[in-house]
Amino acid sequence: MDMDMASLYSLFNEFRASANSFLSEYEPLVLLIVPLFTLILARILRSFLRVLYENGLRATIIGFLMTCIKMVPWVKSYIDAEKQKVVDKMQSGGKSKRESWRSELPREGLGAGVLEKMKEEKRNDIAWRGKCSGTVYIGGTESEGHFSLINEACSMFSHTNPLHFDIFQSVARFEAEVVAMTASLLGSKEKASGGEVCGNMTSGGTESILLAVKSSRDYMKGKKGITRPEMIIPESAHSAYDKAAQYFNIKLWRVPVNEEFQANVKAIRRHINKNTILIVGSAPGFPHGIIDPVEELGELALQYGICLHVDLCLGGFVLPFARQLGYPISPFDFSVKGVTSISVDVHKYGLAPKGTSVILYRNHDIRKHQFVAVTEWSGGLYVSPTIAGSRPGGLIAGAWAAMMSLGQEGFLENTKAIMKASKKIQKGIKEIPELFIIGKPDMTIVAFGSNVLDIFEVNDIMSSKGWHLNALQRPNSLHICVTLQHVSVCEDFLQDLRESVQTVKENPGPISGGLAPIYGAAGRIPDRVMVKELLVNYMDSTC
């Protein structure tokens, strides 16, 4: 043993002498700088490879080139000027209107006269009845029927706040019952759900999704110790997930859809790794109205022990009833075992007042991570279930009134009418040779494009006729989200669409004041950072 140690010691001395002899040829400063330079270079290379991995070769190269180009002062000034021109075009005269907006309190209050002032302002709003994609889901006019009912319900509880649930016990009950009634539509009574489905009301689909992502992140941190969370969504998933990723510091992977415009389960599987906390499906997706393969996503979530959120913001109050009516609807709710959370808007097809949505969880273990509890505040002990602290109890009351007034029979009747209208519009679009339907719509959203016309030019003509449709990309297309407002105007829509297609066919090219050139250019600009800056500049100038 002593001989072995002696041999090792001798070898170490020989190595040290050889190394010192070799390094003695270099200046001490060089020996100090080279390791530091190598470390810096390695970090730069690591960052570059990470960007390359996350964004792909093409996007990385384009981003690098555009960054270099923008460093030239006169080029940056030119680009900024051109972006401002586009922003001004997008505003379409809105800036001049805002110049007359009030910027301070009136010296003397208007008293009850303010109501007449509000009516005057309301008369300047766009005529939306039967002409907007989605937007208003209740049928009829604002002064009668269901509109009048929920307005009165909201007014009755306009002063309430569920934050003080010990005082406003009626609103606390309304919220609990809205959540329970919604959950019962989405599989909470099924044995596969586990019998613990729970949730809260929120201000809308975006807040519901944000809470689902936040809860999934914290739940998976406790379950697996994940500190660098990632989530995977199909490119058809709502942009609220991008917002959640930015707010909660989560790496977002947005993967292409399959040939049927559904979530590509194989592509999602390839992106799952040790940091994955959440995968996402939609029923249906906002762009094309197509239900993702939730069962397959559920199997994936169970296999890897991760969360699965299903976005039912559009479909929650349609799909359960469409299934009862005999439409072929694939499984989408808590009856699918891998589903851990669901978001569903009551203010869409639930016909509730705007600002009402529900976030549901499979069990309390997951939902507990949604709450924020504060124990060291001098103001006392504090706990809040949602992003908002104070919440408008009037909206909760309005949602409860909407659901209770309609009942299952009312929702069945409404679903029957809008599904029939949707199928009629699909059939009419298929009969227009220049257009094609995107995928196979499962519900009440019909997306369509064209291989021979600029579909955004068609949109501009439709806008001139009073229609307000949604412009989509990848592929360039439009969609109409069918509501009760459209049931009686399906043929009017199809007639105007036929005429618009014919107009563009006979006179191709953008019309004066139209946004087709902007939509088209945005899709062709390879530098997506520039497109993002355009959107931010536009928003910054409108609020």
Coordinates of C-alpha atoms in Angstrom, one line a residue:
M1 CA 0.0 0.0 0.0
D2 CA 2.9 2.4 0.9
M3 CA 4.6 1.6 -2.4
D4 CA 1.3 2.4 -4.3
M5 CA 1.0 5.8 -2.5
A6 CA 4.7 6.5 -3.3
S7 CA 4.2 5.8 -6.9
L8 CA 1.1 8.0 -7.1
Y9 CA 2.9 10.8 -5.4
S10 CA 5.9 10.4 -7.8
L11 CA 3.5 10.6 -10.8
F12 CA 1.8 13.6 -9.4
N13 CA 5.1 15.4 -9.0
E14 CA 6.2 14.6 -12.5
F15 CA 2.8 15.9 -13.9
R16 CA 3.1 19.1 -11.8
A17 CA 6.7 19.7 -13.0
S18 CA 5.7 19.1 -16.6
A19 CA 2.6 21.3 -16.4
N20 CA 4.6 24.2 -14.7
S21 CA 7.3 23.9 -17.4
F22 CA 4.7 24.1 -20.2
L23 CA 2.7 27.0 -18.6
S24 CA 5.9 29.0 -17.8
E25 CA 6.1 29.8 -21.5
Y26 CA 3.0 32.0 -21.1
E27 CA 2.5 35.4 -19.4
P28 CA 0.5 35.2 -16.1
L29 CA -2.1 37.7 -17.5
V30 CA -2.8 35.4 -20.5
L31 CA -3.2 32.4 -18.1
L32 CA -5.8 34.5 -16.2
I33 CA -7.7 35.9 -19.2
V34 CA -8.0 32.7 -21.3
P35 CA -10.1 30.7 -18.8
L36 CA -12.4 33.7 -18.2
F37 CA -12.7 34.2 -22.0
T38 CA -13.4 30.5 -22.5
L39 CA -16.1 30.6 -19.8
I40 CA -17.8 33.6 -21.3
L41 CA -17.6 32.0 -24.8
A42 CA -19.1 28.8 -23.5
R43 CA -22.0 30.7 -21.9
I44 CA -22.7 32.6 -25.1
L45 CA -22.6 29.4 -27.1
R46 CA -24.9 27.7 -24.5
S47 CA -27.4 30.6 -24.8
F48 CA -27.3 30.5 -28.6
L49 CA -27.9 26.7 -28.7
R50 CA -30.8 27.2 -26.3
V51 CA -32.4 29.9 -28.5
L52 CA -31.7 27.7 -31.5
Y53 CA -33.4 24.7 -29.8
E54 CA -36.4 26.8 -28.7
N55 CA -37.0 28.9 -31.9
G56 CA -35.6 26.8 -34.7
L57 CA -32.8 27.6 -37.1
R58 CA -34.8 29.9 -39.5
A59 CA -36.3 32.1 -36.7
T60 CA -33.0 32.3 -34.9
I61 CA -31.1 33.5 -38.1
I62 CA -33.9 35.9 -39.0
G63 CA -33.9 37.3 -35.4
F64 CA -30.1 37.7 -35.4
L65 CA -30.1 39.5 -38.8
M66 CA -32.9 41.8 -37.9
T67 CA -31.2 42.7 -34.6
C68 CA -28.0 43.6 -36.5
I69 CA -29.9 45.6 -39.1
K70 CA -31.8 47.6 -36.4
M71 CA -28.5 48.6 -34.8
V72 CA -27.9 50.9 -37.8
P73 CA -29.4 54.3 -36.6
W74 CA -31.1 55.4 -39.9
V75 CA -32.5 51.9 -40.5
K76 CA -34.0 51.8 -37.0
S77 CA -35.6 55.3 -37.6
Y78 CA -37.0 54.2 -41.0
I79 CA -38.5 51.0 -39.5
D80 CA -40.0 52.9 -36.6
A81 CA -41.6 55.4 -39.0
E82 CA -43.1 52.6 -41.1
K83 CA -44.4 50.9 -38.0
Q84 CA -46.1 54.1 -37.0
K85 CA -47.8 54.3 -40.4
V86 CA -49.2 50.8 -39.9
V87 CA -50.4 51.6 -36.4
D88 CA -52.1 54.8 -37.7
K89 CA -53.8 52.7 -40.4
M90 CA -55.0 50.2 -37.9
Q91 CA -56.5 52.9 -35.7
S92 CA -58.6 54.1 -38.7
G93 CA -59.5 57.5 -37.3
G94 CA -59.9 56.4 -33.7
K95 CA -57.1 58.8 -32.6
S96 CA -59.0 61.9 -33.7
K97 CA -62.1 60.7 -31.7
R98 CA -60.1 60.2 -28.5
E99 CA -58.9 63.8 -28.7
S100 CA -62.3 64.9 -27.6
W101 CA -62.5 62.5 -24.7
R102 CA -62.8 64.0 -21.2
S103 CA -59.6 64.1 -19.2
E104 CA -60.8 65.4 -15.9
L105 CA -63.9 65.6 -13.7
P106 CA -66.7 68.1 -14.6
R107 CA -66.8 71.0 -12.2
E108 CA -70.5 70.3 -11.5
G109 CA -71.9 66.8 -11.5
L110 CA -74.5 65.8 -14.1
G111 CA -76.7 64.1 -11.6
A112 CA -79.4 61.9 -13.1
G113 CA -78.7 63.6 -16.4
V114 CA -75.7 61.4 -16.8
L115 CA -78.0 58.6 -17.9
E116 CA -79.1 60.6 -21.0
K117 CA -75.5 61.4 -21.7
M118 CA -74.7 57.6 -21.6
K119 CA -77.6 56.9 -23.9
E120 CA -76.3 59.4 -26.4
E121 CA -72.8 57.8 -26.3
K122 CA -74.4 54.3 -26.7
R123 CA -76.1 55.5 -29.9
N124 CA -72.6 55.9 -31.4
D125 CA -71.7 52.2 -30.9
I126 CA -71.5 49.9 -33.9
A127 CA -74.7 48.2 -34.9
W128 CA -74.0 44.7 -33.7
R129 CA -77.3 42.9 -33.7
G130 CA -76.9 39.7 -35.8
K131 CA -73.8 41.0 -37.5
C132 CA -70.9 40.1 -35.2
S133 CA -69.0 36.8 -34.9
G134 CA -69.6 35.7 -31.3
T135 CA -69.4 38.9 -29.2
V136 CA -73.1 38.9 -28.1
Y137 CA -74.6 35.5 -27.5
I138 CA -78.0 36.4 -26.2
G139 CA -80.8 36.6 -28.7
G140 CA -83.2 39.5 -29.2
T141 CA -82.8 43.2 -28.1
E142 CA -81.3 44.7 -25.0
S143 CA -84.6 46.0 -23.7
E144 CA -86.5 42.7 -23.5
G145 CA -86.5 39.0 -22.7
H146 CA -83.3 37.4 -21.3
F147 CA -81.4 40.7 -21.6
S148 CA -83.8 42.4 -19.4
L149 CA -83.8 39.6 -16.9
I150 CA -80.1 39.5 -16.3
N151 CA -79.8 43.3 -16.3
E152 CA -82.3 43.4 -13.4
A153 CA -80.5 40.6 -11.6
C154 CA -77.2 42.4 -11.9
S155 CA -78.7 45.7 -10.7
M156 CA -80.3 44.0 -7.7
F157 CA -76.8 42.9 -6.5
S158 CA -74.6 45.6 -8.0
H159 CA -73.4 46.7 -4.5
T160 CA -72.3 43.2 -3.4
N161 CA -68.8 41.8 -3.1
P162 CA -68.2 38.0 -2.5
L163 CA -64.9 38.9 -0.8
H164 CA -67.1 39.7 2.2
F165 CA -68.9 36.3 2.0
D166 CA -70.0 36.6 5.6
I167 CA -72.1 39.6 4.8
F168 CA -73.3 38.8 1.2
Q169 CA -74.2 35.2 1.9
S170 CA -76.7 35.2 -1.1
V171 CA -73.9 35.9 -3.6
A172 CA -71.6 33.3 -1.9
R173 CA -74.4 30.8 -2.5
F174 CA -75.0 31.9 -6.1
E175 CA -71.3 31.4 -6.9
A176 CA -71.2 27.9 -5.3
E177 CA -74.3 26.9 -7.2
V178 CA -73.1 28.2 -10.5
V179 CA -69.9 26.3 -10.1
A180 CA -71.8 23.1 -9.1
M181 CA -74.3 23.3 -11.9
T182 CA -71.6 23.9 -14.4
A183 CA -69.5 21.0 -13.1
S184 CA -72.6 18.7 -13.3
L185 CA -72.7 19.4 -17.1
L186 CA -69.0 18.5 -17.4
G187 CA -68.8 15.1 -15.8
S188 CA -68.7 15.8 -12.1
K189 CA -71.4 13.2 -11.5
E190 CA -69.6 10.5 -13.4
K191 CA -67.7 7.9 -11.4
A192 CA -64.5 8.6 -13.4
S193 CA -64.4 12.2 -12.1
G194 CA -63.6 11.0 -8.6
G195 CA -66.5 12.9 -7.1
E196 CA -64.4 15.9 -5.9
V197 CA -64.7 18.4 -8.8
C198 CA -64.6 21.9 -7.4
G199 CA -63.9 25.5 -8.6
N200 CA -64.6 29.2 -8.6
M201 CA -66.1 31.9 -10.7
T202 CA -63.7 34.3 -12.5
S203 CA -63.9 37.4 -14.7
G204 CA -63.6 35.5 -18.0
G205 CA -61.9 32.8 -19.9
T206 CA -58.4 34.4 -19.7
E207 CA -58.5 34.5 -15.9
S208 CA -59.8 31.0 -15.7
I209 CA -56.9 29.8 -17.9
L210 CA -54.4 31.8 -15.9
L211 CA -55.5 30.3 -12.7
A212 CA -55.4 26.8 -14.2
V213 CA -51.8 27.3 -15.3
K214 CA -50.7 28.8 -12.0
S215 CA -52.3 26.0 -10.0
S216 CA -50.8 23.4 -12.3
R217 CA -47.4 25.0 -11.9
D218 CA -47.5 25.0 -8.1
Y219 CA -49.1 21.6 -7.8
M220 CA -46.4 20.0 -10.0
K221 CA -43.7 21.8 -8.0
G222 CA -45.0 20.1 -4.9
K223 CA -45.5 16.8 -6.6
K224 CA -42.3 16.5 -8.6
G225 CA -40.1 19.4 -7.4
I226 CA -40.2 21.1 -10.8
T227 CA -38.6 24.6 -10.6
R228 CA -38.2 25.3 -14.3
P229 CA -41.7 24.6 -15.5
E230 CA -42.7 24.1 -19.1
M231 CA -46.1 23.6 -20.8
I232 CA -47.1 22.3 -24.2
I233 CA -50.0 23.6 -26.2
P234 CA -51.2 23.2 -29.8
E235 CA -50.9 26.3 -32.0
S236 CA -54.7 26.5 -32.1
A237 CA -54.9 26.9 -28.3
H238 CA -56.0 30.3 -27.0
S239 CA -53.4 33.2 -26.6
A240 CA -54.3 33.3 -22.9
Y241 CA -51.7 30.5 -22.4
D242 CA -49.0 32.9 -23.8
K243 CA -50.1 35.4 -21.3
A244 CA -49.9 32.9 -18.5
A245 CA -46.4 31.8 -19.6
Q246 CA -45.2 35.4 -19.4
Y247 CA -46.9 36.1 -16.1
F248 CA -45.8 33.0 -14.3
N249 CA -42.4 32.5 -15.9
I250 CA -43.2 29.2 -17.7
K251 CA -41.5 28.0 -20.8
L252 CA -44.2 27.6 -23.5
W253 CA -44.0 25.1 -26.4
R254 CA -46.5 25.8 -29.1
V255 CA -46.6 22.8 -31.5
P256 CA -48.3 22.5 -34.9
V257 CA -51.7 20.9 -35.3
N258 CA -52.3 17.7 -37.3
E259 CA -53.9 17.5 -40.8
E260 CA -57.4 17.7 -39.2
F261 CA -56.4 20.9 -37.4
Q262 CA -56.5 19.1 -34.0
A263 CA -53.9 18.9 -31.3
N264 CA -51.1 16.7 -32.6
V265 CA -50.7 14.1 -29.8
K266 CA -47.4 12.7 -31.2
A267 CA -45.9 16.2 -31.5
I268 CA -46.9 17.0 -27.9
R269 CA -45.4 13.7 -26.7
R270 CA -42.1 14.6 -28.3
H271 CA -41.9 17.8 -26.3
I272 CA -42.6 16.2 -22.9
N273 CA -39.6 16.2 -20.6
K274 CA -38.8 16.3 -16.9
N275 CA -39.9 19.9 -16.6
T276 CA -43.3 19.5 -18.2
I277 CA -46.1 20.5 -15.9
L278 CA -49.1 20.9 -18.3
I279 CA -50.5 19.9 -21.7
V280 CA -53.6 21.5 -23.2
G281 CA -56.6 20.6 -25.3
S282 CA -59.6 22.6 -26.5
A283 CA -63.2 21.7 -27.0
P284 CA -63.5 23.3 -29.4
G285 CA -60.5 25.4 -30.4
F286 CA -61.3 29.1 -31.0
P287 CA -59.9 29.4 -34.6
H288 CA -61.7 26.5 -36.3
G289 CA -64.3 25.1 -33.9
I290 CA -62.7 21.7 -33.8
I291 CA -62.5 19.5 -30.7
D292 CA -59.0 18.2 -29.8
P293 CA -58.5 14.5 -29.1
V294 CA -59.0 14.9 -25.3
E295 CA -59.0 11.1 -24.6
E296 CA -55.6 10.7 -26.2
L297 CA -54.3 13.7 -24.3
G298 CA -55.7 12.3 -21.1
E299 CA -53.8 9.0 -21.6
L300 CA -50.6 11.1 -22.2
A301 CA -51.1 13.1 -19.0
L302 CA -51.7 9.9 -17.0
Q303 CA -48.7 8.2 -18.5
Y304 CA -46.3 11.0 -17.7
G305 CA -48.0 12.1 -14.4
I306 CA -48.6 15.7 -15.6
C307 CA -51.6 18.0 -15.7
L308 CA -54.1 18.3 -18.6
H309 CA -56.2 21.4 -18.9
V310 CA -59.2 21.5 -21.3
D311 CA -60.4 24.8 -22.6
L312 CA -64.2 24.6 -22.7
C313 CA -64.7 28.4 -22.7
L314 CA -66.7 28.2 -25.9
G315 CA -68.1 24.7 -25.7
G316 CA -69.0 24.2 -22.1
F317 CA -72.7 25.2 -22.5
V318 CA -73.1 23.7 -26.0
L319 CA -71.4 20.4 -26.2
P320 CA -73.2 18.6 -23.3
F321 CA -76.5 19.5 -24.9
A322 CA -75.4 18.8 -28.5
R323 CA -74.5 15.3 -27.3
Q324 CA -78.0 14.9 -25.9
L325 CA -79.4 16.0 -29.3
G326 CA -77.5 13.2 -31.0
Y327 CA -74.5 15.1 -32.5
P328 CA -71.3 12.9 -32.6
I329 CA -69.3 14.6 -29.8
S330 CA -66.1 13.0 -28.6
P331 CA -65.3 12.9 -24.9
F332 CA -64.1 16.2 -23.5
D333 CA -64.8 16.6 -19.8
F334 CA -63.9 15.1 -16.4
S335 CA -65.2 11.7 -17.6
V336 CA -61.7 11.5 -19.2
K337 CA -59.5 10.5 -16.3
G338 CA -56.4 12.5 -17.3
V339 CA -58.2 15.9 -17.2
T340 CA -57.2 17.9 -14.2
S341 CA -58.8 21.3 -14.9
I342 CA -61.5 22.8 -17.2
S343 CA -62.3 26.5 -18.0
V344 CA -65.8 27.4 -19.2
D345 CA -67.3 30.8 -19.9
V346 CA -70.8 31.4 -18.6
H347 CA -70.9 34.7 -20.5
K348 CA -70.8 33.0 -23.9
Y349 CA -73.3 30.3 -24.6
G350 CA -74.3 30.3 -20.9
L351 CA -76.0 33.6 -21.8
A352 CA -74.8 35.3 -18.6
P353 CA -73.6 38.9 -18.3
K354 CA -70.1 39.7 -19.6
G355 CA -67.4 39.0 -17.1
T356 CA -68.4 35.6 -15.8
S357 CA -66.5 32.3 -16.3
V358 CA -65.8 29.2 -14.2
I359 CA -62.5 27.4 -13.5
L360 CA -63.0 23.8 -12.4
Y361 CA -60.5 21.3 -10.9
R362 CA -60.7 17.5 -10.5
N363 CA -60.0 17.7 -6.8
H364 CA -59.2 20.1 -3.9
D365 CA -55.5 19.1 -3.9
I366 CA -55.0 20.9 -7.2
R367 CA -57.3 23.8 -6.5
K368 CA -55.6 24.7 -3.2
H369 CA -52.7 25.9 -5.2
Q370 CA -54.9 28.5 -6.8
F371 CA -55.3 30.4 -3.5
V372 CA -53.2 33.1 -2.0
A373 CA -53.0 33.3 1.8
V374 CA -51.2 36.0 3.7
T375 CA -50.5 35.6 7.4
E376 CA -48.1 38.5 8.2
W377 CA -50.0 41.6 7.0
S378 CA -50.8 44.2 9.6
G379 CA -54.3 44.4 8.1
G380 CA -55.1 41.0 9.4
L381 CA -55.2 37.5 8.0
Y382 CA -56.0 37.5 4.2
V383 CA -56.9 34.7 1.8
S384 CA -58.2 35.2 -1.8
P385 CA -59.3 32.5 -4.2
T386 CA -58.9 34.2 -7.6
I387 CA -56.7 36.9 -9.2
A388 CA -59.1 39.6 -8.2
G389 CA -59.7 40.5 -4.6
S390 CA -63.0 42.3 -4.7
R391 CA -65.3 40.9 -7.3
P392 CA -68.6 42.2 -8.7
G393 CA -71.4 40.2 -7.0
G394 CA -73.9 41.6 -9.5
L395 CA -72.2 39.6 -12.3
I396 CA -72.3 36.4 -10.2
A397 CA -76.0 37.0 -9.5
G398 CA -76.6 37.6 -13.2
A399 CA -74.9 34.3 -14.1
W400 CA -77.0 32.4 -11.6
A401 CA -80.2 34.1 -12.9
A402 CA -79.3 33.2 -16.5
M403 CA -78.7 29.5 -15.7
M404 CA -81.7 29.2 -13.5
S405 CA -84.1 31.0 -15.8
L406 CA -83.1 28.8 -18.8
G407 CA -82.7 25.4 -17.2
Q408 CA -81.8 22.2 -19.1
E409 CA -84.7 22.6 -21.5
G410 CA -83.8 26.1 -22.3
F411 CA -80.2 25.3 -23.1
L412 CA -81.3 22.3 -25.2
E413 CA -83.6 24.5 -27.2
N414 CA -80.9 27.1 -27.8
T415 CA -78.3 24.5 -28.7
K416 CA -80.7 23.0 -31.2
A417 CA -81.2 26.4 -32.9
I418 CA -77.6 27.4 -33.1
M419 CA -76.3 24.0 -34.2
K420 CA -78.9 24.1 -37.0
A421 CA -77.9 27.6 -38.0
S422 CA -74.2 26.5 -38.0
K423 CA -74.8 23.6 -40.3
K424 CA -76.8 25.8 -42.6
I425 CA -74.0 28.3 -42.8
Q426 CA -71.5 25.4 -43.4
K427 CA -73.6 24.1 -46.2
G428 CA -73.9 27.5 -47.8
I429 CA -70.2 28.2 -47.7
K430 CA -69.4 24.8 -49.3
E431 CA -71.6 25.8 -52.2
I432 CA -69.4 28.9 -52.9
P433 CA -66.7 27.4 -55.3
E434 CA -64.1 30.0 -54.4
L435 CA -64.2 29.1 -50.7
F436 CA -63.4 26.0 -48.6
I437 CA -64.2 25.0 -45.0
I438 CA -61.2 24.5 -42.7
G439 CA -61.4 21.0 -41.1
K440 CA -64.6 19.5 -39.9
P441 CA -66.2 21.9 -37.4
D442 CA -67.7 20.2 -34.4
M443 CA -69.8 23.0 -33.0
T444 CA -70.9 26.6 -33.9
I445 CA -67.7 28.0 -35.3
V446 CA -67.2 27.9 -39.0
A447 CA -63.8 28.9 -40.5
F448 CA -63.3 29.3 -44.2
G449 CA -60.5 30.3 -46.6
S450 CA -59.8 30.5 -50.3
N451 CA -57.1 29.3 -52.7
V452 CA -58.1 31.7 -55.4
L453 CA -58.9 35.0 -53.6
D454 CA -57.4 37.1 -50.9
I455 CA -59.7 36.2 -48.1
F456 CA -58.9 39.3 -46.2
E457 CA -60.2 41.4 -49.1
V458 CA -63.4 39.4 -48.8
N459 CA -63.4 40.3 -45.1
D460 CA -63.1 44.0 -46.0
I461 CA -66.1 43.8 -48.3
M462 CA -68.1 42.0 -45.6
S463 CA -67.1 44.7 -43.1
S464 CA -68.5 47.3 -45.5
K465 CA -71.8 45.5 -45.4
G466 CA -71.8 45.6 -41.6
W467 CA -70.5 42.2 -40.7
H468 CA -67.7 41.8 -38.2
L469 CA -65.9 38.5 -38.6
N470 CA -62.7 37.1 -37.1
A471 CA -59.5 37.2 -39.3
L472 CA -57.3 34.1 -38.7
Q473 CA -53.8 33.1 -39.8
R474 CA -52.0 29.8 -40.6
P475 CA -53.9 29.4 -42.9
N476 CA -55.2 32.9 -43.8
S477 CA -59.0 32.6 -43.2
L478 CA -62.1 34.0 -41.5
H479 CA -64.5 32.5 -39.1
I480 CA -68.0 33.2 -37.8
C481 CA -69.0 32.1 -34.3
V482 CA -72.7 31.5 -34.6
T483 CA -74.9 32.7 -31.8
L484 CA -78.6 33.2 -31.2
Q485 CA -78.2 36.5 -32.9
H486 CA -77.5 34.7 -36.2
V487 CA -80.4 32.2 -36.2
S488 CA -82.7 34.4 -38.2
V489 CA -80.1 36.0 -40.5
C490 CA -78.2 32.9 -41.9
E491 CA -79.4 33.5 -45.4
D492 CA -78.6 37.2 -45.2
F493 CA -75.0 36.3 -44.2
L494 CA -74.6 33.8 -47.0
Q495 CA -76.0 36.2 -49.6
D496 CA -73.6 39.0 -48.5
L497 CA -70.8 36.5 -48.5
R498 CA -71.6 35.3 -52.1
E499 CA -71.7 39.0 -53.2
S500 CA -68.4 39.8 -51.5
V501 CA -66.6 36.9 -53.1
Q502 CA -68.0 37.9 -56.5
T503 CA -66.9 41.5 -55.9
V504 CA -63.3 40.5 -55.0
K505 CA -63.2 38.0 -57.9
E506 CA -64.2 40.7 -60.4
N507 CA -62.1 43.5 -58.8
P508 CA -59.2 42.0 -56.9
G509 CA -57.1 44.4 -54.8
P510 CA -57.6 46.2 -51.5
I511 CA -60.4 48.7 -51.1
S512 CA -59.8 52.1 -49.7
G513 CA -59.7 52.0 -45.9
G514 CA -59.6 48.2 -45.8
L515 CA -57.2 46.3 -43.5
A516 CA -56.5 43.4 -46.0
P517 CA -53.0 44.8 -46.8
I518 CA -52.1 44.9 -43.1
Y519 CA -53.4 41.4 -42.4
G520 CA -51.6 40.1 -45.4
A521 CA -48.3 41.8 -44.6
A522 CA -48.4 40.7 -41.0
G523 CA -48.6 37.1 -42.2
R524 CA -45.6 37.5 -44.6
I525 CA -43.3 39.4 -42.3
P526 CA -40.6 36.8 -41.3
D527 CA -39.5 38.8 -38.2
R528 CA -42.3 38.0 -35.7
V529 CA -40.7 40.3 -33.2
M530 CA -41.6 43.2 -35.5
V531 CA -45.2 42.0 -35.7
K532 CA -45.3 41.8 -31.9
E533 CA -44.0 45.4 -31.7
L534 CA -46.7 46.6 -34.1
L535 CA -49.4 45.0 -31.9
V536 CA -47.9 46.5 -28.7
N537 CA -47.6 50.0 -30.3
Y538 CA -51.2 49.8 -31.5
M539 CA -52.5 48.8 -28.0
D540 CA -50.3 51.4 -26.4
S541 CA -51.9 54.1 -28.5
T542 CA -55.5 53.0 -27.8
C543 CA -55.6 53.0 -24.0

